[in-house]
N, CA, C and O atoms as CSV, one atom per row, in Angstrom:
chain,resi,resn,atom,element,x,y,z
A,1,MET,N,N,92.261,-38.562,4.656
A,1,MET,CA,C,92.209,-39.253,3.209
A,1,MET,C,C,90.703,-39.591,2.738
A,1,MET,O,O,89.935,-40.297,3.392
A,2,GLN,N,N,90.394,-38.977,1.493
A,2,GLN,CA,C,89.094,-39.227,0.953
A,2,GLN,C,C,89.213,-40.764,0.623
A,2,GLN,O,O,90.280,-41.266,0.271
A,3,ALA,N,N,88.017,-41.487,0.763
A,3,ALA,CA,C,87.828,-42.596,0.350
A,3,ALA,C,C,86.412,-42.921,-0.467
A,3,ALA,O,O,85.309,-42.521,-0.094
A,4,PHE,N,N,86.594,-43.509,-1.335
A,4,PHE,CA,C,85.569,-43.824,-2.221
A,4,PHE,C,C,85.316,-45.072,-2.550
A,4,PHE,O,O,86.267,-45.801,-2.833
A,5,GLU,N,N,83.834,-45.628,-2.585
A,5,GLU,CA,C,83.573,-47.044,-3.078
A,5,GLU,C,C,82.981,-47.011,-4.366
A,5,GLU,O,O,82.006,-46.279,-4.538
A,6,VAL,N,N,83.397,-47.648,-5.231
A,6,VAL,CA,C,82.593,-47.522,-6.686
A,6,VAL,C,C,82.089,-48.883,-7.134
A,6,VAL,O,O,82.916,-49.771,-7.341
A,7,GLU,N,N,80.987,-49.076,-7.274
A,7,GLU,CA,C,80.290,-50.188,-7.827
A,7,GLU,C,C,80.399,-50.100,-9.344
A,7,GLU,O,O,80.146,-49.063,-9.956
A,8,ILE,N,N,80.793,-51.255,-9.932
A,8,ILE,CA,C,80.562,-51.426,-11.428
A,8,ILE,C,C,79.887,-52.630,-11.901
A,8,ILE,O,O,79.994,-53.688,-11.282
A,9,ASP,N,N,79.206,-52.522,-12.953
A,9,ASP,CA,C,78.358,-53.734,-13.405
A,9,ASP,C,C,78.817,-54.354,-14.784
A,9,ASP,O,O,78.058,-54.856,-15.613
A,10,GLN,N,N,80.287,-54.225,-14.897
A,10,GLN,CA,C,81.119,-54.721,-15.963
A,10,GLN,C,C,82.196,-55.423,-15.569
A,10,GLN,O,O,82.340,-55.415,-14.347
A,11,ASP,N,N,83.076,-56.081,-16.225
A,11,ASP,CA,C,83.889,-56.790,-15.988
A,11,ASP,C,C,85.259,-55.790,-15.279
A,11,ASP,O,O,85.976,-56.185,-14.359
A,12,TYR,N,N,85.344,-54.855,-15.760
A,12,TYR,CA,C,86.331,-53.986,-15.493
A,12,TYR,C,C,85.998,-52.406,-15.786
A,12,TYR,O,O,84.944,-52.173,-16.377
A,13,ILE,N,N,86.795,-51.365,-15.426
A,13,ILE,CA,C,86.733,-50.265,-15.733
A,13,ILE,C,C,88.176,-49.405,-16.161
A,13,ILE,O,O,89.155,-49.432,-15.415
A,14,PRO,N,N,88.172,-48.889,-17.041
A,14,PRO,CA,C,89.695,-48.124,-17.450
A,14,PRO,C,C,90.010,-47.252,-16.210
A,14,PRO,O,O,89.177,-46.553,-15.632
A,15,LEU,N,N,91.460,-47.394,-15.834
A,15,LEU,CA,C,91.725,-46.287,-14.877
A,15,LEU,C,C,91.412,-44.912,-14.841
A,15,LEU,O,O,90.990,-44.284,-13.870
A,16,ASN,N,N,91.680,-44.444,-16.115
A,16,ASN,CA,C,91.421,-43.277,-16.295
A,16,ASN,C,C,89.862,-42.713,-16.133
A,16,ASN,O,O,89.546,-41.652,-15.594
A,17,ASP,N,N,89.024,-43.627,-16.697
A,17,ASP,CA,C,87.529,-43.439,-16.484
A,17,ASP,C,C,87.179,-43.456,-15.175
A,17,ASP,O,O,86.278,-42.683,-14.849
A,18,LEU,N,N,87.747,-44.262,-14.203
A,18,LEU,CA,C,87.555,-44.496,-12.846
A,18,LEU,C,C,88.064,-43.157,-12.099
A,18,LEU,O,O,87.322,-42.661,-11.252
A,19,LEU,N,N,89.042,-42.687,-12.327
A,19,LEU,CA,C,89.405,-41.223,-11.729
A,19,LEU,C,C,88.432,-40.145,-12.227
A,19,LEU,O,O,88.383,-39.066,-11.636
A,20,LYS,N,N,87.622,-40.406,-13.339
A,20,LYS,CA,C,86.941,-39.338,-13.751
A,20,LYS,C,C,85.715,-39.203,-12.953
A,20,LYS,O,O,85.341,-38.184,-12.373
A,21,ILE,N,N,85.044,-40.520,-12.995
A,21,ILE,CA,C,83.645,-40.834,-12.351
A,21,ILE,C,C,83.821,-40.450,-10.950
A,21,ILE,O,O,82.820,-39.973,-10.415
A,22,THR,N,N,84.869,-40.555,-10.250
A,22,THR,CA,C,84.956,-40.303,-8.979
A,22,THR,C,C,85.359,-38.795,-8.561
A,22,THR,O,O,85.505,-38.442,-7.390
A,23,GLY,N,N,85.491,-38.106,-9.486
A,23,GLY,CA,C,85.929,-36.590,-9.462
A,23,GLY,C,C,87.353,-36.137,-9.003
A,23,GLY,O,O,87.699,-35.019,-8.619
A,24,VAL,N,N,88.070,-37.242,-9.133
A,24,VAL,CA,C,89.356,-36.901,-8.885
A,24,VAL,C,C,90.318,-36.135,-9.955
A,24,VAL,O,O,91.382,-35.528,-9.832
A,25,VAL,N,N,89.435,-36.447,-11.104
A,25,VAL,CA,C,89.935,-35.344,-12.088
A,25,VAL,C,C,88.745,-35.001,-13.115
A,25,VAL,O,O,87.786,-35.773,-13.086
A,26,ASP,N,N,88.705,-33.955,-13.995
A,26,ASP,CA,C,87.633,-33.345,-14.528
A,26,ASP,C,C,87.337,-34.169,-15.998
A,26,ASP,O,O,86.303,-33.993,-16.644
A,27,SER,N,N,88.281,-34.974,-16.353
A,27,SER,CA,C,88.209,-35.578,-17.558
A,27,SER,C,C,89.069,-36.710,-17.665
A,27,SER,O,O,90.005,-36.894,-16.887
A,28,GLY,N,N,88.685,-37.724,-18.915
A,28,GLY,CA,C,89.319,-38.811,-18.796
A,28,GLY,C,C,90.999,-38.447,-19.364
A,28,GLY,O,O,91.996,-39.083,-19.022
A,29,GLY,N,N,90.981,-37.472,-20.138
A,29,GLY,CA,C,92.361,-36.924,-20.587
A,29,GLY,C,C,93.066,-36.378,-19.459
A,29,GLY,O,O,94.285,-36.534,-19.539
A,30,ALA,N,N,92.629,-35.747,-18.368
A,30,ALA,CA,C,93.137,-35.387,-17.088
A,30,ALA,C,C,93.637,-36.666,-16.187
A,30,ALA,O,O,94.621,-36.765,-15.453
A,31,GLY,N,N,92.616,-37.601,-16.504
A,31,GLY,CA,C,93.042,-38.880,-15.557
A,31,GLY,C,C,94.309,-39.354,-16.260
A,31,GLY,O,O,95.303,-39.565,-15.564
A,32,LYS,N,N,94.362,-39.545,-17.598
A,32,LYS,CA,C,95.664,-40.151,-18.198
A,32,LYS,C,C,96.924,-39.197,-17.936
A,32,LYS,O,O,98.050,-39.692,-17.898
A,33,ALA,N,N,96.743,-37.973,-17.776
A,33,ALA,CA,C,98.027,-37.168,-17.389
A,33,ALA,C,C,98.309,-37.402,-15.911
A,33,ALA,O,O,99.466,-37.419,-15.492
A,34,LEU,N,N,97.281,-37.577,-15.140
A,34,LEU,CA,C,97.725,-37.763,-13.668
A,34,LEU,C,C,98.166,-39.135,-13.530
A,34,LEU,O,O,98.881,-39.230,-12.532
A,35,VAL,N,N,98.019,-40.259,-14.152
A,35,VAL,CA,C,98.473,-41.556,-14.126
A,35,VAL,C,C,99.984,-41.484,-14.635
A,35,VAL,O,O,100.866,-42.119,-14.056
A,36,ALA,N,N,100.222,-40.734,-15.672
A,36,ALA,CA,C,101.339,-40.413,-16.277
A,36,ALA,C,C,102.465,-39.801,-15.147
A,36,ALA,O,O,103.671,-40.024,-15.255
A,37,THR,N,N,101.928,-39.078,-14.160
A,37,THR,CA,C,102.779,-38.745,-13.274
A,37,THR,C,C,103.410,-39.653,-12.277
A,37,THR,O,O,104.308,-39.348,-11.493
A,38,GLY,N,N,102.892,-40.675,-12.394
A,38,GLY,CA,C,103.359,-41.776,-11.447
A,38,GLY,C,C,102.908,-41.765,-9.866
A,38,GLY,O,O,103.606,-42.345,-9.035
A,39,VAL,N,N,101.835,-41.149,-9.536
A,39,VAL,CA,C,101.379,-40.849,-8.320
A,39,VAL,C,C,100.093,-41.726,-8.139
A,39,VAL,O,O,99.384,-41.649,-7.135
A,40,VAL,N,N,99.859,-42.540,-9.159
A,40,VAL,CA,C,98.571,-43.596,-8.682
A,40,VAL,C,C,99.169,-45.072,-8.580
A,40,VAL,O,O,100.106,-45.469,-9.272
A,41,GLN,N,N,98.570,-45.750,-7.723
A,41,GLN,CA,C,98.916,-47.094,-7.259
A,41,GLN,C,C,97.792,-47.970,-7.215
A,41,GLN,O,O,96.848,-47.602,-6.516
A,42,VAL,N,N,97.701,-49.076,-7.832
A,42,VAL,CA,C,96.790,-50.181,-7.777
A,42,VAL,C,C,97.348,-51.302,-7.077
A,42,VAL,O,O,98.423,-51.802,-7.411
A,43,ASP,N,N,96.637,-51.724,-6.095
A,43,ASP,CA,C,97.006,-52.627,-5.398
A,43,ASP,C,C,98.298,-52.445,-4.646
A,43,ASP,O,O,98.951,-53.464,-4.418
A,44,GLY,N,N,98.731,-51.336,-4.251
A,44,GLY,CA,C,99.951,-51.165,-3.918
A,44,GLY,C,C,101.275,-50.823,-4.830
A,44,GLY,O,O,102.378,-50.470,-4.413
A,45,GLN,N,N,100.980,-50.968,-5.804
A,45,GLN,CA,C,102.115,-51.145,-7.042
A,45,GLN,C,C,101.873,-49.823,-7.761
A,45,GLN,O,O,100.701,-49.500,-7.955
A,46,GLN,N,N,102.795,-49.074,-8.152
A,46,GLN,CA,C,102.525,-47.771,-9.185
A,46,GLN,C,C,102.107,-48.405,-10.457
A,46,GLN,O,O,102.548,-49.469,-10.893
A,47,GLU,N,N,101.162,-47.605,-11.040
A,47,GLU,CA,C,100.597,-47.875,-12.339
A,47,GLU,C,C,100.882,-46.880,-13.242
A,47,GLU,O,O,100.453,-45.808,-12.815
A,48,LEU,N,N,101.307,-46.800,-14.075
A,48,LEU,CA,C,101.518,-46.074,-15.261
A,48,LEU,C,C,100.678,-46.256,-16.636
A,48,LEU,O,O,100.557,-45.396,-17.509
A,49,ARG,N,N,100.131,-47.547,-16.641
A,49,ARG,CA,C,99.227,-47.786,-17.833
A,49,ARG,C,C,97.770,-46.996,-17.769
A,49,ARG,O,O,96.902,-47.382,-16.986
A,50,LYS,N,N,97.570,-45.910,-18.612
A,50,LYS,CA,C,96.610,-44.984,-18.377
A,50,LYS,C,C,95.244,-45.759,-18.338
A,50,LYS,O,O,94.391,-45.348,-17.551
A,51,THR,N,N,95.019,-46.657,-18.989
A,51,THR,CA,C,93.679,-47.213,-19.235
A,51,THR,C,C,93.692,-48.761,-18.732
A,51,THR,O,O,92.992,-49.678,-19.161
A,52,CYS,N,N,94.670,-48.805,-17.713
A,52,CYS,CA,C,94.787,-50.297,-16.932
A,52,CYS,C,C,93.096,-50.748,-16.499
A,52,CYS,O,O,92.209,-49.992,-16.104
A,53,LYS,N,N,93.047,-51.885,-16.676
A,53,LYS,CA,C,91.614,-52.524,-16.417
A,53,LYS,C,C,91.464,-52.725,-14.839
A,53,LYS,O,O,92.163,-53.616,-14.356
A,54,ILE,N,N,90.806,-52.151,-14.156
A,54,ILE,CA,C,90.662,-52.134,-12.810
A,54,ILE,C,C,89.148,-52.922,-12.820
A,54,ILE,O,O,88.087,-52.635,-13.373
A,55,ARG,N,N,89.589,-54.134,-11.878
A,55,ARG,CA,C,88.335,-55.033,-11.728
A,55,ARG,C,C,87.906,-55.007,-10.192
A,55,ARG,O,O,88.612,-54.543,-9.297
A,56,PRO,N,N,86.652,-55.570,-10.019
A,56,PRO,CA,C,86.101,-55.418,-8.696
A,56,PRO,C,C,86.979,-56.180,-7.785
A,56,PRO,O,O,87.408,-57.284,-8.123
A,57,GLY,N,N,87.348,-55.494,-6.325
A,57,GLY,CA,C,88.215,-55.979,-5.386
A,57,GLY,C,C,89.289,-55.494,-5.540
A,57,GLY,O,O,90.121,-55.815,-4.691
A,58,GLN,N,N,89.741,-54.539,-6.647
A,58,GLN,CA,C,91.112,-53.685,-6.619
A,58,GLN,C,C,90.852,-52.433,-5.983
A,58,GLN,O,O,89.745,-51.896,-6.015
A,59,CYS,N,N,91.823,-51.971,-5.423
A,59,CYS,CA,C,91.958,-50.636,-4.846
A,59,CYS,C,C,93.108,-49.703,-5.364
A,59,CYS,O,O,94.311,-49.959,-5.422
A,60,VAL,N,N,92.406,-48.487,-5.748
A,60,VAL,CA,C,93.316,-47.589,-6.243
A,60,VAL,C,C,93.966,-46.278,-5.387
A,60,VAL,O,O,93.193,-45.380,-5.053
A,61,LEU,N,N,94.952,-46.216,-5.148
A,61,LEU,CA,C,95.252,-44.976,-4.343
A,61,LEU,C,C,96.097,-43.907,-5.080
A,61,LEU,O,O,97.171,-44.143,-5.634
A,62,VAL,N,N,95.544,-42.824,-5.027
A,62,VAL,CA,C,96.116,-41.546,-5.785
A,62,VAL,C,C,96.825,-40.380,-4.671
A,62,VAL,O,O,96.204,-39.614,-3.933
A,63,ASP,N,N,98.309,-40.520,-4.813
A,63,ASP,CA,C,99.005,-39.341,-4.159
A,63,ASP,C,C,98.661,-39.660,-2.490
A,63,ASP,O,O,98.666,-38.796,-1.614
A,64,GLU,N,N,98.397,-40.952,-2.309
A,64,GLU,CA,C,98.212,-41.183,-0.579
A,64,GLU,C,C,97.397,-40.139,-0.026
A,64,GLU,O,O,97.642,-39.717,1.105
A,65,ALA,N,N,96.100,-39.510,-0.965
A,65,ALA,CA,C,95.229,-38.781,-0.570
A,65,ALA,C,C,93.818,-39.434,-0.923
A,65,ALA,O,O,92.821,-39.041,-0.318
A,66,VAL,N,N,93.730,-40.334,-1.805
A,66,VAL,CA,C,92.426,-40.507,-2.290
A,66,VAL,C,C,92.469,-42.194,-2.352
A,66,VAL,O,O,93.375,-42.712,-3.004
A,67,GLU,N,N,91.640,-42.906,-1.777
A,67,GLU,CA,C,91.504,-44.130,-2.008
A,67,GLU,C,C,90.310,-44.674,-2.677
A,67,GLU,O,O,89.234,-44.336,-2.183
A,68,ILE,N,N,90.288,-45.389,-3.622
A,68,ILE,CA,C,89.043,-45.966,-4.445
A,68,ILE,C,C,88.957,-47.398,-4.295
A,68,ILE,O,O,89.923,-48.121,-4.539
A,69,ARG,N,N,87.921,-47.810,-3.931
A,69,ARG,CA,C,87.782,-49.202,-3.833
A,69,ARG,C,C,86.624,-49.653,-4.717
A,69,ARG,O,O,85.490,-49.220,-4.511
A,70,VAL,N,N,86.927,-50.647,-5.845
A,70,VAL,CA,C,86.095,-51.063,-6.719
A,70,VAL,C,C,85.320,-52.474,-6.287
A,70,VAL,O,O,85.944,-53.472,-5.927
A,71,VAL,N,N,83.922,-52.413,-6.374
A,71,VAL,CA,C,83.196,-53.551,-5.950
A,71,VAL,C,C,82.149,-53.777,-7.136
A,71,VAL,O,O,81.669,-52.904,-7.859
A,72,ALA,N,N,81.873,-55.337,-7.171
A,72,ALA,CA,C,80.826,-55.606,-8.346
A,72,ALA,C,C,79.658,-54.974,-7.885
A,72,ALA,O,O,79.384,-54.738,-6.708
A,73,ALA,N,N,78.931,-54.694,-8.960
A,73,ALA,CA,C,77.317,-54.142,-8.654
A,73,ALA,C,C,76.464,-55.207,-7.602
A,73,ALA,O,O,76.310,-56.397,-7.876
A,74,GLY,N,N,75.990,-54.622,-6.467
A,74,GLY,CA,C,75.485,-55.590,-5.943
A,74,GLY,C,C,76.057,-56.108,-4.535
A,74,GLY,O,O,75.419,-56.620,-3.615
A,75,ALA,N,N,77.321,-55.860,-4.607
A,75,ALA,CA,C,78.259,-56.717,-3.565
A,75,ALA,C,C,78.118,-55.943,-2.150
A,75,ALA,O,O,78.249,-56.459,-1.040
A,76,SER,N,N,77.837,-54.664,-2.421
A,76,SER,CA,C,77.860,-53.941,-1.268
A,76,SER,C,C,76.628,-53.911,-0.368
A,76,SER,O,O,76.629,-53.354,0.730
A,77,GLU,N,N,75.476,-54.603,-0.942
A,77,GLU,CA,C,74.148,-54.652,-0.196
A,77,GLU,C,C,74.303,-55.433,0.804
A,77,GLU,O,O,73.366,-55.644,1.575
């Protein structure tokens, strides 16, 4: 399983943008399409909202192959 830790300096990041910046998909549109297939989970629950607000402390799992943990900027130091 691939694992990423993404630092954000805002309150949240839209799910489709998170998938794009980690390289899981090539574009925000591809991220929206991936979420629509039902293979994305946020904190263990299936997520179908393409622009769901992902906040620090949350974990995104894509098809049980990619795990993305979101942390607040400066929290991983």
